[in-house]
Amino acid sequence: MSNETPSLEDLKEELIAAYPKKVAKKRAVQIVTNDITEDGSVPEIKANTRTAPGIITQRGCCYAGCKGVVLGPTRDIVNLVHGPIGCSFYAWLTRRNQTLPPTPESENFINYMFSTDMQDNEIIFGGEKKLAEAIREVYENFHPRAIGVFSTCPVGLIGDDVHTVSRQMSEELGINIFGFSCEGYKGVSQSAGHHIANNQLFKHVIGRGTEAPEGKFRVNLLGEYNIGGDAFVLEDIFERCGITLCSTFSGNSSIDQFERSHLADLNLVMCHRSINYIAEMIELKYGTPWFKVNFIGPDGSAKALRKIAEYFDDDELRANVERVIAEEMIAVTEARKRFTPRLQGKKAMLFVGGSRAHHYQDLFTQVGMETISAGYEFAHRDDYEGRDVLHSIKVDADSRNIEELTITADPEEYRPEYTDLKKAREEAGMEFSDYKGMMPEMKKGSLIIDDISEHETEILLNKVKPDIFCAGIKEKYGVQKFGIPCKQLHSYDYGGPYAGFSGAVNFFEDIDRMVNASVWKHLKAPWAKGA
Amino acid sequence: MKSTALNKPKAPSYASSCNACRQCTPLGACLAFKGIEGAVPFLHGSQGCATYIRRYLISHFREPIDIASSSFSEDSAIFGGERNFRRGIGNLTQQYHPKIIGVATTCLSETIGDDVPSFLRQIDKDVSETENQPKLIHVSTPSYTGSHIDGFHEATRAVVKTFATRSPVNNRLALFPGMISTEDIRSLKQDIKAFELHGILAPDYSDTMDGPAWESYHRMSPGGTPLSEMTLFGGVKAAIDFTHVVADKQLAGAYLQDTFGVTRHRLPAPIGISATDDWLDLLSSLSGIKIPLSYEEQRGRLIDAIVDGHKYLSKVPVALFGEADHVLGLCSFISSLGLDIQLVATGGKTKGFEEAVHQNMQGDSSPEILNGSDFRDIESAVDRLYPRLLVGNSKGYTLARRKNLPLLRTGFPIHDRFGGQRLLHFGYAGAQRLLDELINTIITHRQSESDVGWTYI
Ligand code: SF4
Ligand code: SF4
């Protein structure tokens, strides 16, 4: 193993060498060397295609994306999983979303898992009766305002109709109950589940509220899941700026926030992959414009806040935003000074999620580190190359079975004044519905790998030794066998928050603790060192 | 719906499960396969199950575990998964060159009724000439019957079935300890050595799931029950199934007995004093060697410690929960220490569990017993029984926090403490560790609850 970086381009061949021809061919278009032409365009990468059988992937299933990611963090919707026990058990508190109910007595179901615990009887004769029974039990035990019902793989096959059961039970019990056809085999990854979750929230929840919170500048924050308390940090920043948070999808959220989210003045999209559908649908039906923000890293955070102030075109807001940025930057500048000498020149790799592999690069740049290779677990081409390529994405069989809702402007609730506002801002050069993707912001020559496999990860680490590798818990301990620290960017290794300005300081500190940990000196026993 | 005070034990009356106390069948099978040299687990079904199970095992073991899958699409779900299966096995083989692929089924492939044994026969036929083809071992693991423990035993038995052949009697002892910690595996191997015996322990994931830092790259984690040894199964001098309640038809030792006439012993795993006494007695009679002095010394120190610690433990009401065999072992030890066991709960529905609890009670407690329970049942029992201490896995944490009760973590999964995979429970040394932890858990709780801030307690 050497510390010199071999040409990443040469590596590609090695990564796919062991695969059978067909797989190698498929993988070859999912691994590209980054290049940025003069007009700013980047090479095409294949993404969001099915992982070949027998390849050990980071990806989870559709159900994981639907129940685990999007719906999971909401505290007052009971998530009832229809299926055998494992699917529900494994999704029980395994993401590290935090929530802070307004009072200790307020509802909080995040600590619970609910499953219909299907037995062979239901597999043979159908499970609808048991599902109805389970819904009744949940209602009697907890009296929640809403129940979401999630289908796992066997449910789709035996043909249980979760939607009809949900509707009937909703009538019987008088609360909002809705189903998700998010069987794990649908789509190719969690991504399909995000889309399904977006659709059902849009159909059954969003728009039911009638009152927006008081405030001059009301926004929704979409795609912020409050891992490690990130949403708390952003809530605080917004409050100090005088921006009113109407809803967050879905970190530290509650169902009444979702219900009223269509009444906000602006949608901010953090994780583009998991939630852009809701932003689009709200705009089509209610007129609210959206733009992409990145609150990971001080630069991204400042940029986002300034853009919000420009959107509302309000001097008081501008002044507040500048004041908050200035206040926050004191600690950031101080921390950068402290950590840059310790981290400068170190190399990072990020293989995670559908936006995190992009968002976190900025934090590394802040302290002089370089991202030499990156890729997403479940993103699409637009998350790599930018939304400009949306029209040229081919829809394959796996994506075709995910419902696309047809949305039209609501005759009563559509607000044309927002369309006009957007138009005016656009004329002044402001960009909306915009995501430029990860690749244009990465260096030429860096290696981009979509859906990296366990096998490729090992080959990569055996050849190039980055100073830190960012992924999730499944990868963590394998990576560390190579003597390389692995930072979990799904759970933050139980650290965080990392969002906003103070989050950046935490991040620098944590990376320093990992990269410069004393353990790396002890990997070899003293008697083996000379050998 | 809430049960009222002093309800006698009864089967949980809910249709649904709330905060389950068991995992699904393939998880156990994957872990068992992972304890065989050169084996990679493979789930026939959707990739999500493999990912969740990997994620879950890793959070306990803090070691990488590779589990491949046939990555079903909607089409495979409808038309059958043979094509994906064959491609999956092929792709996996080319990447890792495993010696064995352990195939377990998920609920999906079970529901559509894929005939995996016939897929395997077909593959065998097609590739009989190629030498590098890994051995394929199949175990059927639908999760809508059973729990991870069933998967574990069934997979172990399937492995043994694959390798055992009729062979001349040898000097080996076959050990089938069930799903235990890596340190417990090491302690069994140590015991065997101390009696100058040779053991084949299966599955042995003490290295694959708890291995050293690597000096150089390994395509697969080193370790596991050696393949060369497993061909000797048919002629071992004795086989031992460690269990209280698992049915013989699921056990590997019973298979060796039935098929090859191997002498088999069925006994509880050595948790606590009397179970350890029995185990050492057996080793002594199998080897003809007296129990070594070091064990006697360990035992002596343990008894001395129990004498010194009885004031903390005597009559303390306690609730136990977790996997059946593990909980029964704890039952026997903890009741022998004089604690008052109020509740014994297990997640997977286990035949004979109630009787086994009674058999393992040393002392006069008559606990409430929950079989096939979840944490909703356990919590409502805790509400009426007022234990002062909980002993079980990490999943009891929410309950412990809500009731402000100390929780001693043991068993599987332990993901909110460090080192859960290598906790020692077996032997006198394991009992000693458990004893110390029991007492310290009680002391810590008392200290943190105290207004005075006692330093000697
Ligand atoms: S479908 Fe079955 S095998 Fe898969 S996670 Fe769920 S319970 Fe386990
Ligand atoms: S059965 Fe389906 S829904 Fe459940 S974990 Fe497996 S892939 Fe996901």
PDB file of N, CA and C and ligand atoms in Angstrom, chain A residues 61-64 86-87 90 151-154 182-185, chain B residues 46-50 52 106-108, ligand 2:
ATOM      1  N   CYS A  61     -33.827  -0.997   0.599  1.00  0.00           N
ATOM      2  CA  CYS A  61     -34.989  -1.235  -0.264  1.00  0.00           C
ATOM      3  C   CYS A  61     -35.923  -0.033  -0.267  1.00  0.00           C
ATOM      4  N   CYS A  62     -36.909  -0.140  -1.119  1.00  0.00           N
ATOM      5  CA  CYS A  62     -37.935   0.877  -1.284  1.00  0.00           C
ATOM      6  C   CYS A  62     -38.616   1.194   0.059  1.00  0.00           C
ATOM      7  N   TYR A  63     -38.970   0.141   0.772  1.00  0.00           N
ATOM      8  CA  TYR A  63     -39.615   0.307   2.077  1.00  0.00           C
ATOM      9  C   TYR A  63     -38.729   1.128   3.024  1.00  0.00           C
ATOM     10  N   ALA A  64     -37.426   0.868   2.980  1.00  0.00           N
ATOM     11  CA  ALA A  64     -36.499   1.596   3.851  1.00  0.00           C
ATOM     12  C   ALA A  64     -36.533   3.089   3.543  1.00  0.00           C
ATOM     13  N   GLY A  86     -39.225  -8.989  10.699  1.00  0.00           N
ATOM     14  CA  GLY A  86     -37.885  -8.424  10.510  1.00  0.00           C
ATOM     15  C   GLY A  86     -37.886  -7.026   9.921  1.00  0.00           C
ATOM     16  N   CYS A  87     -38.638  -6.849   8.836  1.00  0.00           N
ATOM     17  CA  CYS A  87     -38.616  -5.555   8.129  1.00  0.00           C
ATOM     18  C   CYS A  87     -38.888  -4.415   9.105  1.00  0.00           C
ATOM     19  N   TYR A  90     -35.920  -4.115  11.959  1.00  0.00           N
ATOM     20  CA  TYR A  90     -34.650  -3.523  11.527  1.00  0.00           C
ATOM     21  C   TYR A  90     -34.762  -2.028  11.256  1.00  0.00           C
ATOM     22  N   SER A 151     -46.289  -1.341   3.229  1.00  0.00           N
ATOM     23  CA  SER A 151     -46.272  -2.712   2.702  1.00  0.00           C
ATOM     24  C   SER A 151     -44.844  -3.200   2.536  1.00  0.00           C
ATOM     25  N   THR A 152     -44.581  -4.413   2.979  1.00  0.00           N
ATOM     26  CA  THR A 152     -43.293  -5.037   2.714  1.00  0.00           C
ATOM     27  C   THR A 152     -43.477  -6.081   1.611  1.00  0.00           C
ATOM     28  N   CYS A 153     -42.358  -6.660   1.168  1.00  0.00           N
ATOM     29  CA  CYS A 153     -42.396  -7.506  -0.033  1.00  0.00           C
ATOM     30  C   CYS A 153     -43.531  -8.531  -0.087  1.00  0.00           C
ATOM     31  N   PRO A 154     -43.698  -9.372   0.934  1.00  0.00           N
ATOM     32  CA  PRO A 154     -44.702 -10.424   0.777  1.00  0.00           C
ATOM     33  C   PRO A 154     -46.113  -9.868   0.575  1.00  0.00           C
ATOM     34  N   CYS A 182     -45.052   0.297  -0.784  1.00  0.00           N
ATOM     35  CA  CYS A 182     -43.602   0.490  -0.869  1.00  0.00           C
ATOM     36  C   CYS A 182     -42.872  -0.825  -0.707  1.00  0.00           C
ATOM     37  N   GLU A 183     -43.411  -1.891  -1.293  1.00  0.00           N
ATOM     38  CA  GLU A 183     -42.752  -3.194  -1.212  1.00  0.00           C
ATOM     39  C   GLU A 183     -41.281  -3.060  -1.604  1.00  0.00           C
ATOM     40  N   GLY A 184     -40.444  -3.761  -0.867  1.00  0.00           N
ATOM     41  CA  GLY A 184     -38.999  -3.600  -1.033  1.00  0.00           C
ATOM     42  C   GLY A 184     -38.479  -3.852  -2.429  1.00  0.00           C
ATOM     43  N   TYR A 185     -39.147  -4.701  -3.199  1.00  0.00           N
ATOM     44  CA  TYR A 185     -38.609  -5.027  -4.528  1.00  0.00           C
ATOM     45  C   TYR A 185     -38.893  -3.948  -5.557  1.00  0.00           C
TER      46      TYR A 185
ATOM     47  N   SER B  46     -35.189 -10.055  -1.994  1.00  0.00           N
ATOM     48  CA  SER B  46     -34.847  -8.662  -2.299  1.00  0.00           C
ATOM     49  C   SER B  46     -33.590  -8.242  -1.555  1.00  0.00           C
ATOM     50  N   GLN B  47     -32.925  -7.229  -2.090  1.00  0.00           N
ATOM     51  CA  GLN B  47     -31.662  -6.811  -1.477  1.00  0.00           C
ATOM     52  C   GLN B  47     -31.866  -6.128  -0.125  1.00  0.00           C
ATOM     53  N   GLY B  48     -33.050  -5.582   0.088  1.00  0.00           N
ATOM     54  CA  GLY B  48     -33.283  -4.828   1.315  1.00  0.00           C
ATOM     55  C   GLY B  48     -33.106  -5.662   2.568  1.00  0.00           C
ATOM     56  N   CYS B  49     -33.539  -6.919   2.520  1.00  0.00           N
ATOM     57  CA  CYS B  49     -33.402  -7.780   3.695  1.00  0.00           C
ATOM     58  C   CYS B  49     -31.924  -7.975   4.012  1.00  0.00           C
ATOM     59  N   ALA B  50     -31.124  -8.211   2.955  1.00  0.00           N
ATOM     60  CA  ALA B  50     -29.688  -8.421   3.167  1.00  0.00           C
ATOM     61  C   ALA B  50     -29.076  -7.177   3.792  1.00  0.00           C
ATOM     62  N   TYR B  52     -30.555  -4.760   5.580  1.00  0.00           N
ATOM     63  CA  TYR B  52     -30.993  -4.581   6.969  1.00  0.00           C
ATOM     64  C   TYR B  52     -30.287  -5.558   7.899  1.00  0.00           C
ATOM     65  N   THR B 106     -35.608 -15.425   1.876  1.00  0.00           N
ATOM     66  CA  THR B 106     -36.361 -14.390   2.586  1.00  0.00           C
ATOM     67  C   THR B 106     -37.850 -14.705   2.458  1.00  0.00           C
ATOM     68  N   CYS B 107     -38.636 -13.912   3.137  1.00  0.00           N
ATOM     69  CA  CYS B 107     -40.084 -14.128   3.091  1.00  0.00           C
ATOM     70  C   CYS B 107     -40.616 -14.035   1.670  1.00  0.00           C
ATOM     71  N   LEU B 108     -39.977 -13.203   0.872  1.00  0.00           N
ATOM     72  CA  LEU B 108     -40.475 -13.003  -0.487  1.00  0.00           C
ATOM     73  C   LEU B 108     -40.311 -14.262  -1.327  1.00  0.00           C
TER      74      LEU B 108
HETATM   75  S1  SF4 C   2     -38.808  -7.878   2.665  1.00  0.00           S
HETATM   76 FE1  SF4 C   2     -38.822  -6.266   1.217  1.00  0.00          FE
HETATM   77  S2  SF4 C   2     -39.567  -4.556   2.418  1.00  0.00           S
HETATM   78 FE2  SF4 C   2     -38.820  -6.044   3.882  1.00  0.00          FE
HETATM   79  S3  SF4 C   2     -36.673  -5.479   4.256  1.00  0.00           S
HETATM   80 FE3  SF4 C   2     -36.758  -7.050   2.646  1.00  0.00          FE
HETATM   81  S4  SF4 C   2     -36.669  -5.860   0.761  1.00  0.00           S
HETATM   82 FE4  SF4 C   2     -37.332  -4.454   2.370  1.00  0.00          FE
END
